[in-house]
PDB file of C-alpha atoms in Angstrom:
ATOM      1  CA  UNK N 224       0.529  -0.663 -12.552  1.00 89.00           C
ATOM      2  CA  UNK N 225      -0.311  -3.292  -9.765  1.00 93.00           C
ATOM      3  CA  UNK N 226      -3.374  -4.098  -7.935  1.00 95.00           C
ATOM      4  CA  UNK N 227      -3.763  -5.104  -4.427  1.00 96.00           C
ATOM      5  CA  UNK N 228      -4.730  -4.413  -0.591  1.00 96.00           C
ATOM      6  CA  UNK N 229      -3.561  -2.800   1.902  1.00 95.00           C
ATOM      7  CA  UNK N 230      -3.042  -5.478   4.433  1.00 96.00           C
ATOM      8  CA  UNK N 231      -1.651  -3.206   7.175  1.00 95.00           C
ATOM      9  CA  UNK N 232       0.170   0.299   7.930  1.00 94.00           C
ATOM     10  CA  UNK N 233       2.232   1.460  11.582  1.00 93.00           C
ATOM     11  CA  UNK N 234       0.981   4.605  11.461  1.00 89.00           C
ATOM     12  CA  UNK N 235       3.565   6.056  14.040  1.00 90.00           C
ATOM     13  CA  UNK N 236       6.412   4.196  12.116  1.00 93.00           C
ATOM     14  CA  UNK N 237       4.920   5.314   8.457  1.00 91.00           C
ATOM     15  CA  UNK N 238       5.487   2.134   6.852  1.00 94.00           C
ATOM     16  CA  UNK N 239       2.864  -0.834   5.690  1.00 96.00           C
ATOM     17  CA  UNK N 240       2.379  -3.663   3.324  1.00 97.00           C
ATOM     18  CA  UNK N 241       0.081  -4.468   0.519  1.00 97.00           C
ATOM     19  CA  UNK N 242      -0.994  -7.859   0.126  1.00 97.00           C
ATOM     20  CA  UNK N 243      -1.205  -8.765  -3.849  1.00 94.00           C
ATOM     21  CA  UNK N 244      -3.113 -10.216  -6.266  1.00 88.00           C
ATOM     22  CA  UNK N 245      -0.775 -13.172  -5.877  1.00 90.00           C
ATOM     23  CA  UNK N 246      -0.937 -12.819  -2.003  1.00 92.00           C
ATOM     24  CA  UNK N 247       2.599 -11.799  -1.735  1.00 92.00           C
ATOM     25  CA  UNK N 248       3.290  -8.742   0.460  1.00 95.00           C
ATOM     26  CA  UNK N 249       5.003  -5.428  -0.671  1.00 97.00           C
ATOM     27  CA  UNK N 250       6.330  -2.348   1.403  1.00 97.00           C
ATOM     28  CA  UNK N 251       5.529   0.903   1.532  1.00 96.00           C
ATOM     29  CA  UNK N 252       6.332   3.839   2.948  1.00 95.00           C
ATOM     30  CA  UNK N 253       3.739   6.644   3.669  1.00 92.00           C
ATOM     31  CA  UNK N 254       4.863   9.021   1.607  1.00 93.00           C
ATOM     32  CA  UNK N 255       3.934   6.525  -1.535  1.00 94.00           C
ATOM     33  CA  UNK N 256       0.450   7.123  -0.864  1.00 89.00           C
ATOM     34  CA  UNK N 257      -1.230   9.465  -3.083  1.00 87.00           C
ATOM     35  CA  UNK N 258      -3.915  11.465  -1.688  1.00 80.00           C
ATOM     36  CA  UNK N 259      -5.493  12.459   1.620  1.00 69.00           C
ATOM     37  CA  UNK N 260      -2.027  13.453   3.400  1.00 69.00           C
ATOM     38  CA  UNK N 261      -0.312  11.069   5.602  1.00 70.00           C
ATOM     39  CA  UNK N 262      -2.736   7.923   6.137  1.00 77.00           C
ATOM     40  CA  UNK N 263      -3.787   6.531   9.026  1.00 75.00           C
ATOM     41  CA  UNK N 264      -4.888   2.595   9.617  1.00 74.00           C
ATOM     42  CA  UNK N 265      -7.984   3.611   8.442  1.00 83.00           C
ATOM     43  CA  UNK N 266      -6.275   2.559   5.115  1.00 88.00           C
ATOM     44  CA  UNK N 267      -6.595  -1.098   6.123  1.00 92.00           C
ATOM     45  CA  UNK N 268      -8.468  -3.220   3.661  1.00 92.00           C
ATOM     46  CA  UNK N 269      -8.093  -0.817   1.099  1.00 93.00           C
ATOM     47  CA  UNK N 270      -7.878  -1.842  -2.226  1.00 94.00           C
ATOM     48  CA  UNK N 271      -5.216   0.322  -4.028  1.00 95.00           C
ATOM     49  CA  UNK N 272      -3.228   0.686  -7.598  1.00 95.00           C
ATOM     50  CA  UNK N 273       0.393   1.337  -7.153  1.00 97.00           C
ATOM     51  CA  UNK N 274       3.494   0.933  -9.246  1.00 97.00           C
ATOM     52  CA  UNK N 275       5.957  -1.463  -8.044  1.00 95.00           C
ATOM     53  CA  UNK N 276       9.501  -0.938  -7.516  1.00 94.00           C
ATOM     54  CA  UNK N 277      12.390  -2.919  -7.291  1.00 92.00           C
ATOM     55  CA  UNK N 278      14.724  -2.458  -4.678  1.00 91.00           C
ATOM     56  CA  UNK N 279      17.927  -3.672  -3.101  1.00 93.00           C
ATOM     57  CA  UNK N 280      15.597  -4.642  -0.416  1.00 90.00           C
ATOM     58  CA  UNK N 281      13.007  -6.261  -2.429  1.00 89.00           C
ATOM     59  CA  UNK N 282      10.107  -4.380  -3.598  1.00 92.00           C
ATOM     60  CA  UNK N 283       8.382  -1.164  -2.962  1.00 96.00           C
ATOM     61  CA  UNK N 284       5.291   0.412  -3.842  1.00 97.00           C
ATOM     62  CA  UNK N 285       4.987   3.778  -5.450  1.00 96.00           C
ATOM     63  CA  UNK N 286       2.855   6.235  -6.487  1.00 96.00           C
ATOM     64  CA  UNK N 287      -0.079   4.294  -4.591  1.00 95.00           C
ATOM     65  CA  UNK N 288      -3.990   5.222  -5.325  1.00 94.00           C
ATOM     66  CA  UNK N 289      -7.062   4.320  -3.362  1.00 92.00           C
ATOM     67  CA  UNK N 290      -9.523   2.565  -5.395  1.00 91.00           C
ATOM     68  CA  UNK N 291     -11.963   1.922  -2.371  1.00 75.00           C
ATOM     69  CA  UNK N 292     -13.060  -1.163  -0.170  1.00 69.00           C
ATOM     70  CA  UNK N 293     -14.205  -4.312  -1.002  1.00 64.00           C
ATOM     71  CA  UNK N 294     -15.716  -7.051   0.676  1.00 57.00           C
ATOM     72  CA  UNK N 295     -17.808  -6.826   4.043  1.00 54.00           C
TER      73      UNK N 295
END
């Protein structure tokens, strides 16, 4: 399990990035994201747990769950 935040997420191409912990960024594809349906870029800022997958194309990030926002 990994921790980080979703930095940002094209809703009408279904992909995003998490920033994290180590402020590198990690893709994602919608249909890693856990609850709620298909997310919106409401999810920005989000702090989420995921488990990270390597890739041929570097890694991904599964199985992703909302743990809330931080910050103002």
């Amino acid at each position: 399990m990994a921790l980080g935040r979703v930095k940002c997420f094209y809703s009408q191409q279904g992909y995003g990035f998490i920033e994290q912990s180590d402020g590198r960024p990690v893709y994602f594809h919608y249909t890693a994201w856990t609850e709620g349906g298909i997310p919106d870029r409401s999810i920005e800022g989000v702090d989420v747990d995921y488990d990270l997958l390597e890739t041929s194309r570097g890694p991904e990030a599964t199985n992703i769950r909302p743990l809330g926002r931080s910050g103002p």
